[in-house]
Amino acid sequence: MTTAPHPAADGIWEHLRLMPGALADGSELAADTEAAIVVTEGQIRWIGASATLPAGFSALPRFDGGSALVTPGLVDCHTHLVYGGQRANEFAMRLAGASYEEISRAGGGIVSSVRATRAADEDELFAQAAPRLEQLLADGVCAIEIKSGYGLALEHERKQLRVARRLGEHYGVTVRTTFLGAHALPPEYTGRSQDYIDLVCREMLPALAAEGLVDAVDVFCERIAFSLTETEQVFQAAQRLGLPVKLHAEQLSDMGGAALAARYGALSCDHIEHLSADGIAAMRASGTVAVLLPGAYYTLRDTHLPPIDALREAGVPMAVSTDHNPGTSPALSLLLMANMACTLFRLTVPEALAGITRHAARALGLQDTHGALGVGRPANFVLWRLHDSAELAYWLGQQAPRTIVRQGRVALDGLQIVPNARITS
Ligand code: DI6
Ligand code: FE
């Protein structure tokens, strides 16, 4: 698959309106202020009120944003994007009354995706994941996390992580890879959970880390997956290698995983429907981000809400992500997740927008480069033909006209913005 190189975004992007909360330094422009962004060599060189644009940039080409709303590039901080096959059959089973846990115990669930992932080679996995990534990118995603966890054996986990890296290079998008070897017990280890965890800690993780394929380490800590003790063993292995950790925590029950993860300085605890007060206090103390996954909550027809009010009160940063995966969240729109975080979880619109930008970046350790706009950061921003930033969370499934600047390049020009010309559509 080849694509034409995207044109450089270098120049002055003017006649813009900044989304509130877009600036990395926390400052705001007064309402209705016309803003401009100067990009050179793929980086933001200047951003502020057009009226104060320094004269020194005047020789650069100009892009007329036509009063578009501009947001930072969106960040999808929790996905399982690379896998073989799909699981529409389980959707039908759940509609007929089977629970996720029942399906999983009956040999479906994660393990059925493991079979399909093991059977596919790298090129096949790339070809299957690419259209899914394209959909997420079309929403303005400029950085994405991709987990392994459907291989559950060294060669197959490697395959998934290599495909994730290749997707990042091919599409010019920031990809953070997370090793989730402890996602489920592979069938060949039935009854030998500790042996599998030993393999994860002693062989798989060190080998993949040495190959530069691991940016962070995750575990599915749950009754149907791995215990608190096993989770801690994986965290210790990550710590020995200097890798940050994160956790699938308290999704189906309160396992005390969030407090454990916080003790290891976790970047994020994700799902957290059953998070306790102790878990919240621990996350607050360690600066761990709470990643909310309304797509999984919705798909599983969950009714146990995450403790949003208590997280808000404690000042724990909340991110929102697709959790894209073939079982519990076949979601491919981060904006739809922002909508669902508001409607289902009662986030405010500014919270949801911070959740898919600034706080999502922090959940990946990318807070200095992504999720907000500031001088010296790579140029990742999106221009939207929208009147009000609340519309980003308001529309259900509409793709507003947008122009996407990703990694300093104009990756999509839906507003038809050409240098030195006015908007034409
Ligand atoms: N939690 C999830 O939501 C996904 N994995 C996990 O640990 C579900 C994965 C699947 O069902 O394939
Ligand atoms: Fe997940």
mmCIF file with all atom_site columns, C-alpha atoms in Angstrom, residues 114-255:
data_model
loop_
_atom_site.group_PDB
_atom_site.id
_atom_site.type_symbol
_atom_site.label_atom_id
_atom_site.label_alt_id
_atom_site.label_comp_id
_atom_site.label_asym_id
_atom_site.label_entity_id
_atom_site.label_seq_id
_atom_site.pdbx_PDB_ins_code
_atom_site.Cartn_x
_atom_site.Cartn_y
_atom_site.Cartn_z
_atom_site.occupancy
_atom_site.B_iso_or_equiv
_atom_site.pdbx_formal_charge
_atom_site.auth_seq_id
_atom_site.auth_comp_id
_atom_site.auth_asym_id
_atom_site.auth_atom_id
_atom_site.pdbx_PDB_model_num
ATOM 1   C CA . VAL A 1 114 ? -6.269  -15.042 19.609 1.00 0.00 ? 114 VAL A CA 1
ATOM 2   C CA . ARG A 1 115 ? -6.922  -17.931 17.222 1.00 0.00 ? 115 ARG A CA 1
ATOM 3   C CA . ALA A 1 116 ? -7.585  -15.570 14.312 1.00 0.00 ? 116 ALA A CA 1
ATOM 4   C CA . THR A 1 117 ? -4.606  -13.361 15.168 1.00 0.00 ? 117 THR A CA 1
ATOM 5   C CA . ARG A 1 118 ? -2.205  -16.281 15.381 1.00 0.00 ? 118 ARG A CA 1
ATOM 6   C CA . ALA A 1 119 ? -3.430  -17.548 12.003 1.00 0.00 ? 119 ALA A CA 1
ATOM 7   C CA . ALA A 1 120 ? -2.727  -14.229 10.247 1.00 0.00 ? 120 ALA A CA 1
ATOM 8   C CA . ASP A 1 121 ? 0.691   -13.052 9.095  1.00 0.00 ? 121 ASP A CA 1
ATOM 9   C CA . GLU A 1 122 ? 1.970   -9.510  9.493  1.00 0.00 ? 122 GLU A CA 1
ATOM 10  C CA . ASP A 1 123 ? 0.748   -8.333  6.123  1.00 0.00 ? 123 ASP A CA 1
ATOM 11  C CA . GLU A 1 124 ? -2.721  -9.720  6.755  1.00 0.00 ? 124 GLU A CA 1
ATOM 12  C CA . LEU A 1 125 ? -2.914  -8.083  10.167 1.00 0.00 ? 125 LEU A CA 1
ATOM 13  C CA . PHE A 1 126 ? -1.754  -4.799  8.637  1.00 0.00 ? 126 PHE A CA 1
ATOM 14  C CA . ALA A 1 127 ? -4.369  -5.015  5.887  1.00 0.00 ? 127 ALA A CA 1
ATOM 15  C CA . GLN A 1 128 ? -7.126  -5.724  8.419  1.00 0.00 ? 128 GLN A CA 1
ATOM 16  C CA . ALA A 1 129 ? -6.110  -2.971  10.848 1.00 0.00 ? 129 ALA A CA 1
ATOM 17  C CA . ALA A 1 130 ? -5.414  -0.270  8.229  1.00 0.00 ? 130 ALA A CA 1
ATOM 18  C CA . PRO A 1 131 ? -9.044  0.589   7.353  1.00 0.00 ? 131 PRO A CA 1
ATOM 19  C CA . ARG A 1 132 ? -9.905  0.705   11.044 1.00 0.00 ? 132 ARG A CA 1
ATOM 20  C CA . LEU A 1 133 ? -7.039  3.121   11.665 1.00 0.00 ? 133 LEU A CA 1
ATOM 21  C CA . GLU A 1 134 ? -8.147  5.213   8.684  1.00 0.00 ? 134 GLU A CA 1
ATOM 22  C CA . GLN A 1 135 ? -11.556 5.659   10.288 1.00 0.00 ? 135 GLN A CA 1
ATOM 23  C CA . LEU A 1 136 ? -10.062 6.795   13.577 1.00 0.00 ? 136 LEU A CA 1
ATOM 24  C CA . LEU A 1 137 ? -7.729  9.181   11.754 1.00 0.00 ? 137 LEU A CA 1
ATOM 25  C CA . ALA A 1 138 ? -10.667 10.645  9.837  1.00 0.00 ? 138 ALA A CA 1
ATOM 26  C CA . ASP A 1 139 ? -12.025 11.844  13.190 1.00 0.00 ? 139 ASP A CA 1
ATOM 27  C CA . GLY A 1 140 ? -8.855  13.881  13.720 1.00 0.00 ? 140 GLY A CA 1
ATOM 28  C CA . VAL A 1 141 ? -6.856  11.398  15.787 1.00 0.00 ? 141 VAL A CA 1
ATOM 29  C CA . CYS A 1 142 ? -3.164  12.341  15.671 1.00 0.00 ? 142 CYS A CA 1
ATOM 30  C CA . ALA A 1 143 ? -1.805  9.976   18.337 1.00 0.00 ? 143 ALA A CA 1
ATOM 31  C CA . ILE A 1 144 ? -2.998  6.507   19.228 1.00 0.00 ? 144 ILE A CA 1
ATOM 32  C CA . GLU A 1 145 ? -2.097  3.723   21.599 1.00 0.00 ? 145 GLU A CA 1
ATOM 33  C CA . ILE A 1 146 ? -2.165  0.181   20.218 1.00 0.00 ? 146 ILE A CA 1
ATOM 34  C CA . LYS A 1 147 ? -1.921  -2.827  22.529 1.00 0.00 ? 147 LYS A CA 1
ATOM 35  C CA . SER A 1 148 ? -0.811  -6.369  21.858 1.00 0.00 ? 148 SER A CA 1
ATOM 36  C CA . GLY A 1 149 ? -2.662  -9.129  23.700 1.00 0.00 ? 149 GLY A CA 1
ATOM 37  C CA . TYR A 1 150 ? -4.229  -11.229 20.956 1.00 0.00 ? 150 TYR A CA 1
ATOM 38  C CA . GLY A 1 151 ? -1.040  -13.204 20.285 1.00 0.00 ? 151 GLY A CA 1
ATOM 39  C CA . LEU A 1 152 ? -0.250  -14.501 23.791 1.00 0.00 ? 152 LEU A CA 1
ATOM 40  C CA . ALA A 1 153 ? 2.971   -16.113 22.560 1.00 0.00 ? 153 ALA A CA 1
ATOM 41  C CA . LEU A 1 154 ? 6.226   -14.343 21.801 1.00 0.00 ? 154 LEU A CA 1
ATOM 42  C CA . GLU A 1 155 ? 6.116   -14.560 18.011 1.00 0.00 ? 155 GLU A CA 1
ATOM 43  C CA . HIS A 1 156 ? 2.477   -13.534 17.806 1.00 0.00 ? 156 HIS A CA 1
ATOM 44  C CA . GLU A 1 157 ? 2.742   -10.656 20.271 1.00 0.00 ? 157 GLU A CA 1
ATOM 45  C CA . ARG A 1 158 ? 5.782   -9.485  18.311 1.00 0.00 ? 158 ARG A CA 1
ATOM 46  C CA . LYS A 1 159 ? 3.757   -9.625  15.110 1.00 0.00 ? 159 LYS A CA 1
ATOM 47  C CA . GLN A 1 160 ? 1.023   -7.417  16.575 1.00 0.00 ? 160 GLN A CA 1
ATOM 48  C CA . LEU A 1 161 ? 3.480   -4.843  17.917 1.00 0.00 ? 161 LEU A CA 1
ATOM 49  C CA . ARG A 1 162 ? 5.437   -4.734  14.686 1.00 0.00 ? 162 ARG A CA 1
ATOM 50  C CA . VAL A 1 163 ? 2.234   -4.126  12.740 1.00 0.00 ? 163 VAL A CA 1
ATOM 51  C CA . ALA A 1 164 ? 1.334   -1.320  15.162 1.00 0.00 ? 164 ALA A CA 1
ATOM 52  C CA . ARG A 1 165 ? 4.710   0.336   14.513 1.00 0.00 ? 165 ARG A CA 1
ATOM 53  C CA . ARG A 1 166 ? 4.314   -0.123  10.754 1.00 0.00 ? 166 ARG A CA 1
ATOM 54  C CA . LEU A 1 167 ? 0.879   1.509   10.847 1.00 0.00 ? 167 LEU A CA 1
ATOM 55  C CA . GLY A 1 168 ? 2.401   4.530   12.560 1.00 0.00 ? 168 GLY A CA 1
ATOM 56  C CA . GLU A 1 169 ? 5.097   4.876   9.936  1.00 0.00 ? 169 GLU A CA 1
ATOM 57  C CA . HIS A 1 170 ? 2.778   4.282   7.003  1.00 0.00 ? 170 HIS A CA 1
ATOM 58  C CA . TYR A 1 171 ? 0.132   6.778   8.064  1.00 0.00 ? 171 TYR A CA 1
ATOM 59  C CA . GLY A 1 172 ? 2.406   9.360   9.678  1.00 0.00 ? 172 GLY A CA 1
ATOM 60  C CA . VAL A 1 173 ? 0.669   9.144   13.036 1.00 0.00 ? 173 VAL A CA 1
ATOM 61  C CA . THR A 1 174 ? 2.157   8.866   16.512 1.00 0.00 ? 174 THR A CA 1
ATOM 62  C CA . VAL A 1 175 ? 1.679   5.291   17.745 1.00 0.00 ? 175 VAL A CA 1
ATOM 63  C CA . ARG A 1 176 ? 2.478   4.197   21.294 1.00 0.00 ? 176 ARG A CA 1
ATOM 64  C CA . THR A 1 177 ? 2.699   0.446   21.642 1.00 0.00 ? 177 THR A CA 1
ATOM 65  C CA . THR A 1 178 ? 1.641   -1.302  24.831 1.00 0.00 ? 178 THR A CA 1
ATOM 66  C CA . PHE A 1 179 ? 2.539   -4.892  25.648 1.00 0.00 ? 179 PHE A CA 1
ATOM 67  C CA . LEU A 1 180 ? -0.559  -6.665  26.974 1.00 0.00 ? 180 LEU A CA 1
ATOM 68  C CA . GLY A 1 181 ? 0.781   -10.229 27.058 1.00 0.00 ? 181 GLY A CA 1
ATOM 69  C CA . ALA A 1 182 ? -1.222  -10.710 30.274 1.00 0.00 ? 182 ALA A CA 1
ATOM 70  C CA . HIS A 1 183 ? -4.563  -10.179 28.553 1.00 0.00 ? 183 HIS A CA 1
ATOM 71  C CA . ALA A 1 184 ? -5.921  -13.717 28.776 1.00 0.00 ? 184 ALA A CA 1
ATOM 72  C CA . LEU A 1 185 ? -4.588  -17.167 29.542 1.00 0.00 ? 185 LEU A CA 1
ATOM 73  C CA . PRO A 1 186 ? -3.724  -18.871 26.247 1.00 0.00 ? 186 PRO A CA 1
ATOM 74  C CA . PRO A 1 187 ? -5.486  -22.255 25.880 1.00 0.00 ? 187 PRO A CA 1
ATOM 75  C CA . GLU A 1 188 ? -2.208  -24.205 25.967 1.00 0.00 ? 188 GLU A CA 1
ATOM 76  C CA . TYR A 1 189 ? -1.649  -22.870 29.523 1.00 0.00 ? 189 TYR A CA 1
ATOM 77  C CA . THR A 1 190 ? -5.042  -23.840 30.944 1.00 0.00 ? 190 THR A CA 1
ATOM 78  C CA . GLY A 1 191 ? -4.627  -24.480 34.675 1.00 0.00 ? 191 GLY A CA 1
ATOM 79  C CA . ARG A 1 192 ? -1.069  -23.089 34.578 1.00 0.00 ? 192 ARG A CA 1
ATOM 80  C CA . SER A 1 193 ? -1.584  -19.398 35.024 1.00 0.00 ? 193 SER A CA 1
ATOM 81  C CA . GLN A 1 194 ? 1.620   -18.888 37.016 1.00 0.00 ? 194 GLN A CA 1
ATOM 82  C CA . ASP A 1 195 ? 3.679   -20.602 34.312 1.00 0.00 ? 195 ASP A CA 1
ATOM 83  C CA . TYR A 1 196 ? 2.252   -18.242 31.725 1.00 0.00 ? 196 TYR A CA 1
ATOM 84  C CA . ILE A 1 197 ? 2.942   -15.182 33.880 1.00 0.00 ? 197 ILE A CA 1
ATOM 85  C CA . ASP A 1 198 ? 6.526   -16.423 34.303 1.00 0.00 ? 198 ASP A CA 1
ATOM 86  C CA . LEU A 1 199 ? 6.814   -16.653 30.524 1.00 0.00 ? 199 LEU A CA 1
ATOM 87  C CA . VAL A 1 200 ? 5.414   -13.124 30.130 1.00 0.00 ? 200 VAL A CA 1
ATOM 88  C CA . CYS A 1 201 ? 7.809   -11.693 32.725 1.00 0.00 ? 201 CYS A CA 1
ATOM 89  C CA . ARG A 1 202 ? 10.975  -13.648 31.956 1.00 0.00 ? 202 ARG A CA 1
ATOM 90  C CA . GLU A 1 203 ? 10.844  -14.143 28.210 1.00 0.00 ? 203 GLU A CA 1
ATOM 91  C CA . MET A 1 204 ? 8.203   -12.278 26.274 1.00 0.00 ? 204 MET A CA 1
ATOM 92  C CA . LEU A 1 205 ? 8.481   -8.827  27.821 1.00 0.00 ? 205 LEU A CA 1
ATOM 93  C CA . PRO A 1 206 ? 12.304  -8.669  27.995 1.00 0.00 ? 206 PRO A CA 1
ATOM 94  C CA . ALA A 1 207 ? 12.622  -9.878  24.379 1.00 0.00 ? 207 ALA A CA 1
ATOM 95  C CA . LEU A 1 208 ? 10.062  -7.444  22.966 1.00 0.00 ? 208 LEU A CA 1
ATOM 96  C CA . ALA A 1 209 ? 11.440  -4.559  25.030 1.00 0.00 ? 209 ALA A CA 1
ATOM 97  C CA . ALA A 1 210 ? 14.934  -5.312  23.700 1.00 0.00 ? 210 ALA A CA 1
ATOM 98  C CA . GLU A 1 211 ? 13.511  -5.085  20.181 1.00 0.00 ? 211 GLU A CA 1
ATOM 99  C CA . GLY A 1 212 ? 12.206  -1.594  20.943 1.00 0.00 ? 212 GLY A CA 1
ATOM 100 C CA . LEU A 1 213 ? 8.592   -2.669  20.518 1.00 0.00 ? 213 LEU A CA 1
ATOM 101 C CA . VAL A 1 214 ? 7.254   -1.733  23.954 1.00 0.00 ? 214 VAL A CA 1
ATOM 102 C CA . ASP A 1 215 ? 6.422   1.775   25.176 1.00 0.00 ? 215 ASP A CA 1
ATOM 103 C CA . ALA A 1 216 ? 4.316   0.638   28.157 1.00 0.00 ? 216 ALA A CA 1
ATOM 104 C CA . VAL A 1 217 ? 3.042   -2.527  29.869 1.00 0.00 ? 217 VAL A CA 1
ATOM 105 C CA . ASP A 1 218 ? -0.594  -3.354  30.640 1.00 0.00 ? 218 ASP A CA 1
ATOM 106 C CA . VAL A 1 219 ? -2.432  -6.235  32.356 1.00 0.00 ? 219 VAL A CA 1
ATOM 107 C CA . PHE A 1 220 ? -6.085  -7.301  32.361 1.00 0.00 ? 220 PHE A CA 1
ATOM 108 C CA . CYS A 1 221 ? -6.607  -7.614  36.130 1.00 0.00 ? 221 CYS A CA 1
ATOM 109 C CA . GLU A 1 222 ? -9.983  -9.303  36.520 1.00 0.00 ? 222 GLU A CA 1
ATOM 110 C CA . ARG A 1 223 ? -11.714 -12.464 37.753 1.00 0.00 ? 223 ARG A CA 1
ATOM 111 C CA . ILE A 1 224 ? -11.743 -13.824 34.192 1.00 0.00 ? 224 ILE A CA 1
ATOM 112 C CA . ALA A 1 225 ? -8.145  -12.802 33.548 1.00 0.00 ? 225 ALA A CA 1
ATOM 113 C CA . PHE A 1 226 ? -5.237  -12.244 35.992 1.00 0.00 ? 226 PHE A CA 1
ATOM 114 C CA . SER A 1 227 ? -5.097  -11.813 39.766 1.00 0.00 ? 227 SER A CA 1
ATOM 115 C CA . LEU A 1 228 ? -3.650  -8.943  41.726 1.00 0.00 ? 228 LEU A CA 1
ATOM 116 C CA . THR A 1 229 ? -0.580  -11.023 42.599 1.00 0.00 ? 229 THR A CA 1
ATOM 117 C CA . GLU A 1 230 ? 0.015   -11.924 38.953 1.00 0.00 ? 230 GLU A CA 1
ATOM 118 C CA . THR A 1 231 ? -0.505  -8.299  37.950 1.00 0.00 ? 231 THR A CA 1
ATOM 119 C CA . GLU A 1 232 ? 2.156   -7.192  40.406 1.00 0.00 ? 232 GLU A CA 1
ATOM 120 C CA . GLN A 1 233 ? 4.621   -9.710  38.992 1.00 0.00 ? 233 GLN A CA 1
ATOM 121 C CA . VAL A 1 234 ? 4.176   -8.186  35.544 1.00 0.00 ? 234 VAL A CA 1
ATOM 122 C CA . PHE A 1 235 ? 4.566   -4.675  36.980 1.00 0.00 ? 235 PHE A CA 1
ATOM 123 C CA . GLN A 1 236 ? 7.803   -5.724  38.652 1.00 0.00 ? 236 GLN A CA 1
ATOM 124 C CA . ALA A 1 237 ? 9.114   -7.069  35.360 1.00 0.00 ? 237 ALA A CA 1
ATOM 125 C CA . ALA A 1 238 ? 8.194   -3.765  33.683 1.00 0.00 ? 238 ALA A CA 1
ATOM 126 C CA . GLN A 1 239 ? 9.888   -1.819  36.448 1.00 0.00 ? 239 GLN A CA 1
ATOM 127 C CA . ARG A 1 240 ? 13.096  -3.839  36.025 1.00 0.00 ? 240 ARG A CA 1
ATOM 128 C CA . LEU A 1 241 ? 13.120  -2.757  32.368 1.00 0.00 ? 241 LEU A CA 1
ATOM 129 C CA . GLY A 1 242 ? 12.263  0.867   33.182 1.00 0.00 ? 242 GLY A CA 1
ATOM 130 C CA . LEU A 1 243 ? 8.932   0.681   31.363 1.00 0.00 ? 243 LEU A CA 1
ATOM 131 C CA . PRO A 1 244 ? 5.815   2.547   32.527 1.00 0.00 ? 244 PRO A CA 1
ATOM 132 C CA . VAL A 1 245 ? 2.712   0.549   33.437 1.00 0.00 ? 245 VAL A CA 1
ATOM 133 C CA . LYS A 1 246 ? -1.042  0.958   33.035 1.00 0.00 ? 246 LYS A CA 1
ATOM 134 C CA . LEU A 1 247 ? -3.935  -1.311  33.954 1.00 0.00 ? 247 LEU A CA 1
ATOM 135 C CA . HIS A 1 248 ? -7.305  -2.659  32.843 1.00 0.00 ? 248 HIS A CA 1
ATOM 136 C CA . ALA A 1 249 ? -8.698  -2.153  36.343 1.00 0.00 ? 249 ALA A CA 1
ATOM 137 C CA . GLU A 1 250 ? -12.010 -2.738  38.125 1.00 0.00 ? 250 GLU A CA 1
ATOM 138 C CA . GLN A 1 251 ? -14.037 -3.238  34.932 1.00 0.00 ? 251 GLN A CA 1
ATOM 139 C CA . LEU A 1 252 ? -16.232 -6.107  36.130 1.00 0.00 ? 252 LEU A CA 1
ATOM 140 C CA . SER A 1 253 ? -15.376 -6.114  39.839 1.00 0.00 ? 253 SER A CA 1
ATOM 141 C CA . ASP A 1 254 ? -13.269 -4.246  42.403 1.00 0.00 ? 254 ASP A CA 1
ATOM 142 C CA . MET A 1 255 ? -9.992  -6.175  42.470 1.00 0.00 ? 255 MET A CA 1
#
